[in-house]
Coordinates of C-alpha atoms and ligand atoms in Angstrom, one line a residue:
M1 CA 0.0 0.0 0.0
K2 CA 1.5 3.2 -1.1
G3 CA 2.7 5.5 1.7
L4 CA 1.7 3.1 4.4
N5 CA 5.1 2.6 6.0
E6 CA 6.0 6.2 5.6
Y7 CA 2.8 7.3 7.3
V8 CA 3.5 4.9 10.3
E9 CA 7.1 6.1 10.5
K10 CA 6.1 9.8 10.5
N11 CA 3.4 9.3 13.1
K12 CA 5.1 6.8 15.4
E13 CA 5.4 9.1 18.4
R14 CA 1.8 10.3 18.2
F15 CA 0.5 6.8 17.9
L16 CA 2.3 5.9 21.1
D17 CA 1.3 9.0 23.0
E18 CA -2.4 8.3 22.2
L19 CA -2.1 4.7 23.4
F20 CA -0.4 6.0 26.5
E21 CA -3.3 8.3 27.2
L22 CA -5.7 5.3 26.9
L23 CA -3.6 3.2 29.1
R24 CA -3.6 5.8 31.8
I25 CA -7.4 5.3 32.3
P26 CA -7.8 2.5 34.8
S27 CA -10.8 0.9 33.1
V28 CA -11.1 -2.2 35.3
S29 CA -14.5 -3.7 34.5
A30 CA -14.6 -6.1 37.5
D31 CA -14.3 -3.3 40.0
T32 CA -17.3 -1.0 40.5
N33 CA -15.0 1.7 41.9
H34 CA -13.9 2.2 38.3
N35 CA -17.3 2.7 36.7
Q36 CA -16.5 6.3 36.0
D37 CA -13.2 5.3 34.4
M38 CA -15.1 2.9 32.1
I39 CA -17.0 5.9 30.8
I40 CA -13.9 8.0 30.4
A41 CA -12.2 5.2 28.4
A42 CA -15.3 4.9 26.2
E43 CA -15.3 8.7 25.6
F44 CA -11.6 8.6 24.7
L45 CA -12.4 5.9 22.1
R46 CA -15.4 7.8 20.8
N47 CA -13.1 10.9 20.2
S48 CA -10.4 8.8 18.7
L49 CA -12.8 7.2 16.2
E50 CA -14.2 10.5 15.3
K51 CA -10.8 12.1 14.8
A52 CA -9.8 9.1 12.6
G53 CA -12.8 9.8 10.4
A54 CA -15.5 7.5 11.5
D55 CA -19.2 8.4 11.2
N56 CA -22.1 7.9 13.6
V57 CA -19.8 7.3 16.5
E58 CA -21.7 6.7 19.7
I59 CA -21.4 5.4 23.2
I60 CA -24.2 2.9 23.6
P61 CA -25.2 2.1 27.2
T62 CA -25.9 -1.4 28.3
P63 CA -27.1 -2.6 31.8
G64 CA -23.3 -2.9 32.4
H65 CA -20.5 -1.0 30.8
P66 CA -21.1 0.9 27.6
I67 CA -20.1 -0.2 24.1
V68 CA -18.4 2.2 21.6
Y69 CA -19.7 2.0 18.0
G70 CA -18.5 3.8 14.9
E71 CA -18.6 3.2 11.2
K72 CA -17.4 4.3 7.8
L73 CA -19.8 3.0 5.1
I74 CA -18.4 4.0 1.7
D75 CA -20.1 1.7 -0.8
D76 CA -22.9 -0.9 -0.5
S77 CA -21.3 -3.1 -3.0
L78 CA -18.0 -3.5 -1.0
P79 CA -17.6 -6.0 1.8
T80 CA -18.0 -4.9 5.4
V81 CA -15.5 -5.6 8.1
L82 CA -16.6 -5.4 11.8
V83 CA -13.7 -4.7 14.2
Y84 CA -14.3 -6.1 17.7
G85 CA -12.1 -5.3 20.7
H86 CA -12.4 -4.5 24.4
Y87 CA -11.3 -1.4 26.3
D88 CA -11.7 -3.0 29.7
V89 CA -8.8 -4.6 31.5
Q90 CA -8.1 -7.1 34.3
P91 CA -7.6 -5.8 37.8
P92 CA -3.9 -4.9 38.3
D93 CA -3.5 -7.0 41.5
P94 CA -1.1 -8.0 43.0
L95 CA 0.2 -4.4 42.9
E96 CA 3.4 -5.1 44.8
L97 CA 4.7 -7.3 42.0
W98 CA 4.7 -4.5 39.4
D99 CA 8.0 -2.9 38.7
S100 CA 6.2 0.2 37.5
E101 CA 2.7 1.6 38.0
P102 CA 0.1 -0.4 36.1
F103 CA -1.7 2.7 34.9
N104 CA 1.3 4.8 34.2
P105 CA 2.8 3.3 31.0
V106 CA 6.5 3.3 30.5
I107 CA 8.8 2.0 27.8
K108 CA 11.4 -0.5 29.0
N109 CA 13.8 -2.7 27.0
T110 CA 13.6 -6.4 27.6
K111 CA 15.3 -9.5 26.3
I112 CA 12.4 -10.3 24.0
H113 CA 12.0 -6.6 23.1
P114 CA 15.4 -4.9 23.0
E115 CA 13.8 -2.1 21.0
G116 CA 11.4 -1.5 23.9
A117 CA 8.0 -2.6 25.2
I118 CA 5.1 -0.7 26.7
F119 CA 4.5 -1.7 30.3
A120 CA 1.0 -1.1 31.6
R121 CA -2.2 -3.1 32.4
G122 CA -4.0 -3.5 29.1
A123 CA -0.9 -2.7 27.0
C124 CA -1.5 -5.9 25.1
D125 CA -4.9 -7.2 26.3
D126 CA -6.6 -5.5 24.7
K127 CA -6.0 -1.7 24.5
G128 CA -2.8 -1.9 22.6
Q129 CA -4.1 -4.4 20.1
M130 CA -7.5 -2.8 19.7
Y131 CA -6.0 0.7 19.3
M132 CA -3.9 -0.6 16.3
H133 CA -7.2 -0.9 14.5
V134 CA -8.2 2.7 15.2
K135 CA -4.8 3.8 13.8
A136 CA -4.9 1.5 10.8
F137 CA -8.3 3.0 10.0
E138 CA -6.9 6.5 10.3
I139 CA -4.1 5.6 7.9
M140 CA -6.5 4.1 5.3
Q141 CA -8.6 7.3 5.6
E142 CA -5.7 9.6 5.3
L143 CA -4.2 7.7 2.4
D144 CA -7.6 7.4 0.7
A145 CA -7.1 3.7 0.7
L146 CA -10.1 2.3 2.6
P147 CA -11.3 -0.6 0.3
C148 CA -14.1 -1.9 2.5
N149 CA -16.9 -0.6 4.7
I150 CA -15.8 -0.7 8.3
K151 CA -17.6 -0.9 11.6
F152 CA -16.2 -0.7 15.1
M153 CA -17.7 -2.4 18.2
I154 CA -15.5 -2.0 21.3
E155 CA -16.9 -3.4 24.5
G156 CA -16.1 -2.9 28.1
E157 CA -17.1 -6.2 29.6
E158 CA -14.9 -8.8 27.9
E159 CA -12.8 -9.5 31.1
V160 CA -16.0 -10.1 33.1
G161 CA -17.7 -12.4 30.6
S162 CA -19.3 -10.1 28.0
E163 CA -22.6 -10.4 29.8
H164 CA -24.5 -7.8 27.8
L165 CA -22.9 -8.2 24.4
G166 CA -25.1 -11.0 23.2
D167 CA -28.3 -8.9 23.8
F168 CA -26.6 -5.9 22.2
C169 CA -25.8 -8.0 19.1
R170 CA -29.4 -9.3 18.9
K171 CA -30.8 -5.8 19.4
F172 CA -28.5 -4.1 16.8
K173 CA -28.3 -7.0 14.4
E174 CA -28.9 -4.8 11.3
K175 CA -26.5 -2.1 12.4
L176 CA -23.8 -4.7 13.0
S177 CA -24.4 -6.7 9.8
C178 CA -21.0 -7.5 8.2
D179 CA -19.1 -10.0 6.1
V180 CA -16.4 -10.8 8.7
I181 CA -15.4 -9.8 12.2
L182 CA -11.8 -8.9 12.6
I183 CA -10.2 -9.3 16.1
S184 CA -6.8 -8.7 17.5
D185 CA -7.0 -10.1 21.0
T186 CA -4.7 -13.2 20.7
S187 CA -1.0 -13.9 20.4
M188 CA 1.4 -15.1 17.7
I189 CA 4.1 -17.7 18.2
A190 CA 7.0 -15.3 18.3
K191 CA 8.1 -11.9 16.9
D192 CA 9.7 -13.7 14.0
I193 CA 7.2 -16.5 13.7
P194 CA 3.9 -14.9 12.8
S195 CA 0.8 -17.0 13.2
I196 CA -3.0 -16.8 12.9
T197 CA -5.2 -18.1 15.7
T198 CA -7.4 -20.9 14.4
G199 CA -9.0 -21.9 17.6
L200 CA -10.0 -20.8 21.1
R201 CA -11.0 -22.9 24.0
G202 CA -14.3 -22.7 25.8
L203 CA -14.7 -22.1 29.5
S204 CA -16.7 -23.3 32.5
Y205 CA -16.1 -21.3 35.6
M206 CA -17.3 -22.6 39.0
E207 CA -17.1 -21.5 42.6
V208 CA -17.5 -24.0 45.5
E209 CA -18.1 -23.5 49.2
V210 CA -17.6 -26.3 51.7
T211 CA -19.1 -25.9 55.1
G212 CA -18.2 -28.0 58.1
P213 CA -19.0 -27.0 61.7
N214 CA -21.3 -24.0 62.3
R215 CA -18.3 -21.9 63.6
D216 CA -14.6 -21.8 63.6
L217 CA -13.3 -24.2 66.3
H218 CA -10.2 -24.6 68.4
S219 CA -8.1 -27.0 66.4
G220 CA -6.8 -28.6 69.6
V221 CA -10.1 -29.1 71.4
Y222 CA -12.0 -30.3 68.3
G223 CA -9.2 -31.2 65.8
G224 CA -9.2 -34.9 64.8
A225 CA -12.9 -35.4 65.6
V226 CA -14.6 -32.9 63.3
A227 CA -14.2 -32.6 59.5
N228 CA -12.0 -29.7 58.5
P229 CA -13.5 -28.2 55.4
V230 CA -10.2 -27.0 54.1
N231 CA -8.8 -30.6 54.3
V232 CA -11.9 -32.0 52.8
L233 CA -11.9 -29.4 49.9
C234 CA -8.2 -30.3 49.1
R235 CA -9.1 -34.0 49.0
M236 CA -12.0 -33.3 46.8
I237 CA -10.1 -31.2 44.4
A238 CA -7.2 -33.6 44.3
S239 CA -9.5 -36.4 43.3
L240 CA -10.7 -34.4 40.2
Q241 CA -7.6 -35.5 38.3
D242 CA -6.0 -39.0 38.1
E243 CA -2.3 -39.8 37.8
D244 CA -2.5 -39.2 34.1
K245 CA -4.0 -35.8 34.7
K246 CA -7.2 -37.0 33.2
I247 CA -10.2 -35.3 34.6
T248 CA -12.3 -37.7 36.6
I249 CA -15.7 -36.1 36.3
P250 CA -18.0 -38.7 34.7
G251 CA -18.9 -37.7 31.1
F252 CA -16.4 -34.9 31.0
Y253 CA -14.7 -36.2 27.8
D254 CA -17.9 -37.6 26.1
E255 CA -18.2 -34.8 23.6
V256 CA -14.5 -34.0 23.1
Q257 CA -13.7 -33.9 19.4
I258 CA -10.9 -36.2 18.5
V259 CA -8.2 -34.5 16.5
S260 CA -6.9 -36.6 13.6
D261 CA -3.3 -37.9 13.7
E262 CA -2.5 -35.8 10.6
E263 CA -3.7 -32.7 12.3
R264 CA -1.8 -33.4 15.5
A265 CA 1.4 -34.1 13.5
M266 CA 0.8 -30.7 11.7
M267 CA 0.3 -28.7 14.9
N268 CA 3.4 -30.2 16.5
K269 CA 5.5 -28.9 13.7
A270 CA 5.0 -25.4 15.1
P271 CA 8.2 -24.2 16.6
F272 CA 8.3 -25.0 20.4
D273 CA 11.3 -25.2 22.6
V274 CA 10.5 -26.9 25.9
E275 CA 13.8 -26.0 27.5
A276 CA 13.3 -22.3 26.8
Y277 CA 9.7 -22.7 28.1
K278 CA 10.9 -24.2 31.4
K279 CA 13.6 -21.6 31.7
D280 CA 11.2 -18.7 31.1
L281 CA 8.9 -20.0 33.8
E282 CA 11.7 -21.1 36.1
I283 CA 10.2 -24.6 36.5
N284 CA 12.3 -27.8 36.6
E285 CA 9.7 -29.9 34.8
I286 CA 6.5 -29.5 32.9
E287 CA 3.4 -31.4 33.7
G288 CA 0.2 -32.4 32.0
E289 CA -2.1 -35.0 30.5
T290 CA -0.2 -38.2 29.6
G291 CA 0.0 -38.8 25.8
Y292 CA -0.1 -35.2 24.7
T293 CA 2.6 -32.6 23.9
T294 CA 2.6 -29.2 25.5
L295 CA 1.2 -27.6 22.3
E296 CA -1.6 -30.1 22.4
R297 CA -2.2 -29.7 26.1
T298 CA -2.7 -26.0 25.7
S299 CA -5.0 -26.1 22.7
I300 CA -6.9 -29.3 21.8
R301 CA -7.3 -30.8 25.3
P302 CA -9.6 -29.6 28.0
T303 CA -8.3 -28.8 31.5
L304 CA -9.3 -28.2 35.1
D305 CA -7.5 -25.6 37.3
V306 CA -8.0 -24.1 40.7
N307 CA -7.8 -20.3 40.2
G308 CA -8.0 -19.5 43.9
I309 CA -8.5 -21.3 47.2
W310 CA -9.1 -19.8 50.6
G311 CA -10.5 -20.5 54.1
G312 CA -9.3 -20.4 57.7
Y313 CA -6.5 -18.2 58.9
T314 CA -4.2 -16.7 56.3
G315 CA -2.9 -13.7 58.3
E316 CA 0.5 -13.1 59.8
G317 CA 1.9 -15.7 62.2
A318 CA 0.0 -18.8 63.4
K319 CA -3.5 -19.1 64.6
T320 CA -4.7 -22.6 65.6
V321 CA -8.1 -22.9 64.1
L322 CA -10.3 -25.5 62.5
P323 CA -12.2 -23.3 60.0
S324 CA -15.9 -23.5 59.5
K325 CA -15.7 -22.9 55.7
A326 CA -13.5 -23.4 52.7
F327 CA -13.8 -21.9 49.2
A328 CA -12.3 -22.4 45.7
K329 CA -12.7 -20.9 42.2
I330 CA -12.3 -23.7 39.7
S331 CA -12.2 -23.2 35.9
M332 CA -12.3 -25.7 33.1
R333 CA -11.0 -24.9 29.6
L334 CA -13.1 -26.7 27.0
V335 CA -12.6 -27.9 23.4
P336 CA -14.9 -28.4 20.5
S337 CA -17.7 -29.8 20.9
Q338 CA -18.0 -29.7 24.7
K339 CA -20.9 -27.5 25.9
S340 CA -20.1 -25.1 28.7
K341 CA -23.5 -25.6 30.3
T342 CA -23.3 -29.4 30.2
I343 CA -19.8 -29.4 31.6
S344 CA -20.8 -27.0 34.4
D345 CA -23.8 -29.2 35.3
L346 CA -21.6 -32.4 35.3
F347 CA -19.1 -30.7 37.5
E348 CA -21.8 -29.6 40.0
K349 CA -23.3 -33.1 40.1
H350 CA -20.0 -34.8 40.5
F351 CA -18.6 -32.4 43.1
K352 CA -21.7 -32.8 45.3
S353 CA -21.5 -36.5 44.9
I354 CA -17.9 -36.8 46.2
A355 CA -18.6 -34.7 49.3
P356 CA -18.4 -36.7 52.6
D357 CA -21.4 -36.5 54.9
S358 CA -19.4 -34.5 57.3
V359 CA -19.7 -31.3 55.2
T360 CA -22.2 -29.5 53.0
V361 CA -21.3 -28.2 49.6
K362 CA -22.6 -25.3 47.5
V363 CA -21.6 -24.9 43.9
S364 CA -22.3 -21.8 41.9
H365 CA -21.7 -21.1 38.2
H366 CA -19.8 -18.1 36.8
H367 CA -19.5 -17.1 33.2
G368 CA -18.7 -19.6 30.5
G369 CA -18.4 -19.9 26.8
E370 CA -17.9 -22.3 23.9
A371 CA -14.8 -23.2 22.0
V372 CA -14.1 -22.0 18.5
V373 CA -12.3 -23.4 15.4
V374 CA -11.5 -21.1 12.5
T375 CA -11.3 -22.6 9.0
T376 CA -8.2 -21.8 6.9
D377 CA -10.3 -22.3 3.8
S378 CA -12.0 -18.9 3.5
D379 CA -11.4 -15.6 1.8
E380 CA -10.9 -13.9 5.2
Y381 CA -8.3 -16.4 6.3
R382 CA -6.5 -16.0 3.0
A383 CA -6.6 -12.2 3.4
A384 CA -5.1 -12.4 6.8
H385 CA -2.4 -14.9 5.6
L386 CA -1.5 -12.6 2.6
A387 CA -1.4 -9.5 4.8
I388 CA 0.9 -11.1 7.4
E389 CA 3.1 -12.6 4.7
E390 CA 3.4 -9.2 3.1
S391 CA 4.3 -7.3 6.3
F392 CA 6.5 -9.9 8.0
G393 CA 8.0 -11.3 4.8
K394 CA 7.0 -14.8 6.1
A395 CA 3.9 -16.9 5.8
P396 CA 2.0 -17.2 9.1
I397 CA 1.4 -20.6 10.8
P398 CA -2.1 -21.5 11.8
Q399 CA -2.3 -22.2 15.5
R400 CA -5.0 -23.0 18.0
S401 CA -4.8 -21.0 21.2
G402 CA -5.6 -22.1 24.7
G403 CA -7.4 -18.8 25.7
S404 CA -11.1 -18.0 25.4
I405 CA -13.1 -15.2 23.8
P406 CA -16.6 -16.5 24.6
I407 CA -18.3 -13.9 22.4
V408 CA -16.8 -15.2 19.2
P409 CA -19.2 -18.2 18.8
L410 CA -22.0 -15.9 19.7
F411 CA -21.1 -13.5 16.8
E412 CA -21.4 -16.4 14.4
E413 CA -24.7 -17.4 15.9
V414 CA -26.3 -14.0 16.0
L415 CA -24.6 -12.0 13.2
G416 CA -24.0 -15.0 11.0
A417 CA -20.4 -13.9 10.4
K418 CA -17.1 -15.7 11.1
S419 CA -14.2 -14.1 13.0
I420 CA -10.6 -13.8 12.0
L421 CA -8.3 -13.8 15.0
M422 CA -5.3 -11.8 13.8
G423 CA -3.5 -11.1 17.1
F424 CA -0.1 -9.6 17.5
G425 CA 0.7 -10.2 21.2
L426 CA 3.0 -12.8 22.6
D427 CA 2.3 -15.4 25.3
S428 CA 5.2 -13.8 27.2
D429 CA 3.4 -10.4 27.4
A430 CA 2.2 -11.2 30.9
L431 CA -1.5 -10.8 30.2
H432 CA -3.5 -10.7 33.4
S433 CA -0.3 -10.6 35.3
P434 CA 1.9 -8.0 36.9
N435 CA 4.2 -6.2 34.4
E436 CA 1.9 -6.8 31.4
N437 CA 3.7 -5.4 28.3
Y438 CA 3.4 -5.1 24.6
G439 CA 6.4 -4.8 22.2
L440 CA 6.7 -1.6 20.3
F441 CA 7.6 -3.8 17.3
N442 CA 4.3 -5.7 17.7
Y443 CA 2.3 -2.4 18.1
Y444 CA 3.7 -0.8 14.9
K445 CA 3.8 -4.1 13.0
G446 CA 0.2 -4.6 13.8
I447 CA -0.7 -1.1 12.6
E448 CA 1.1 -1.8 9.3
T449 CA -0.4 -5.3 8.8
I450 CA -4.1 -4.4 9.3
P451 CA -4.5 -2.1 6.3
L452 CA -3.1 -5.0 4.2
F453 CA -5.8 -7.3 5.4
Y454 CA -8.4 -4.9 4.0
K455 CA -6.5 -4.6 0.8
H456 CA -6.4 -8.4 0.2
Y457 CA -9.8 -9.0 1.6
A458 CA -11.4 -6.5 -0.8
K459 CA -9.5 -8.0 -3.7
L460 CA -10.5 -11.6 -2.9
K461 CA -14.1 -10.6 -2.5
K462 CA -14.3 -8.9 -5.9
Ligands
LIG501 N1 -7.6 -11.8 25.1 C1 -7.9 -12.8 26.0 C2 -8.0 -14.1 25.4 C3 -6.8 -14.7 24.8 C4 -5.5 -14.4 25.3 C5 -6.9 -15.6 23.8 C6 -4.4 -14.9 24.7 C7 -5.7 -16.1 23.2 C8 -4.5 -15.8 23.6 C9 -9.2 -12.4 26.7 O1 -9.2 -11.0 27.1 C10 -9.3 -13.2 28.0 O2 -8.6 -12.9 28.9 N2 -10.3 -14.1 28.0 C11 -10.6 -14.8 29.2 C12 -12.0 -15.3 29.3 C13 -13.0 -14.3 29.7 C14 -14.4 -14.9 29.8 C15 -12.6 -13.6 31.0 C16 -9.7 -16.0 29.4 O3 -9.2 -16.6 28.4 O4 -9.4 -16.3 30.5
LIG502 MN1 -8.5 -9.8 25.6
LIG503 MN1 -8.0 -10.8 29.0

């Protein structure tokens, strides 16, 4: 595209300043103390879209956090691309583990990013990646090179389960009608190994409460004679996986789609260095389901993990107590064709069935979502492939991801359009963790690649 790289080069500093401004807004969707910041972030995006040249830009309220919408409809006969992203971020906790302030972005050089990376909550997930699309749109407008109609839908509830986006899509089905949904909210294999995400896992998220005696007890006076709910909870959780790390919930694997040997062989050709992986995480050994490689364990196989567990005394020093209650948050990543609701129900039934009579158990369901597979045999996939090949000088590798974006299958169901997951992050960007960061290389490369997607997509659709 003529003038593309020059435009990016000339405006690099401003593109970064603008992202910094967005990153300074602590738009934490999970924390009601930040409700006003959610509105400030939405207003920032409304202004950015307007300045970039979008029409009919509006902040549309939902019962939760608002959705920012904007469009540029140039010609009925051209294809329409709907850009989806999210402006909400995960809570920054634990704060003490950040080397810089989570909402005061700074550039630091790292081993992976010697040319610099942006450190801030949301730098990669998803403010940095979403904002690339706003800048790519600005470039296509300025260079008079927008070859498609474009719509933006940027939500503020992705990190808390996109509760209101489904209804929003149903309500504004016409307004959101499109040929494809373009999303940058995933990662690629490495800076020099571009990839396109061809799958996402589904999710079932549960919370359990185990109650023993009606009050905390002296662990000397009662210990040994009354069930300790923390001990019981640990035993119950431990029993959910066998020695092969297979999940023991009856029926859990019933619907799991078996991936063919050919496909498994293909996916294991993707570059992966287990020694570097261990070194990065400072672990002596990896662990997972017997019979599968790390790449398979994190993409085509379902999992069960405790995300948090608490109960009893966790303060300073030692307090001898036999607690009355114990809690855990347990999530399961799902693969095609497991159904989130079915798995959550199976979990609840099984978890209650393994509870000893000495305790009572409550199980509640948090948000969930279905897994996704993206075909490589479509014009939109080919357009993404060609765009990346052109900007990276290398063909991208299709790769299924272990993460979840539960709204993607819903888009297909409600809007009848498929999504392209063209992410530019890295798994090492510390998403959801302290010191989240996003490479400057990735930010600018993304901005340069996105207009090429439109170029190739428009051509293929002719
Ligand atoms: N952007 C991530 C999902 C992701 C990250 C996919 C990296 C692939 C690679 C998204 O914001 C996210 O965090 N999703 C949640 C689920 C959601 C319901 C809170 C997740 O995967 O835990
Ligand atoms: Mn995200
Ligand atoms: Mn996220």
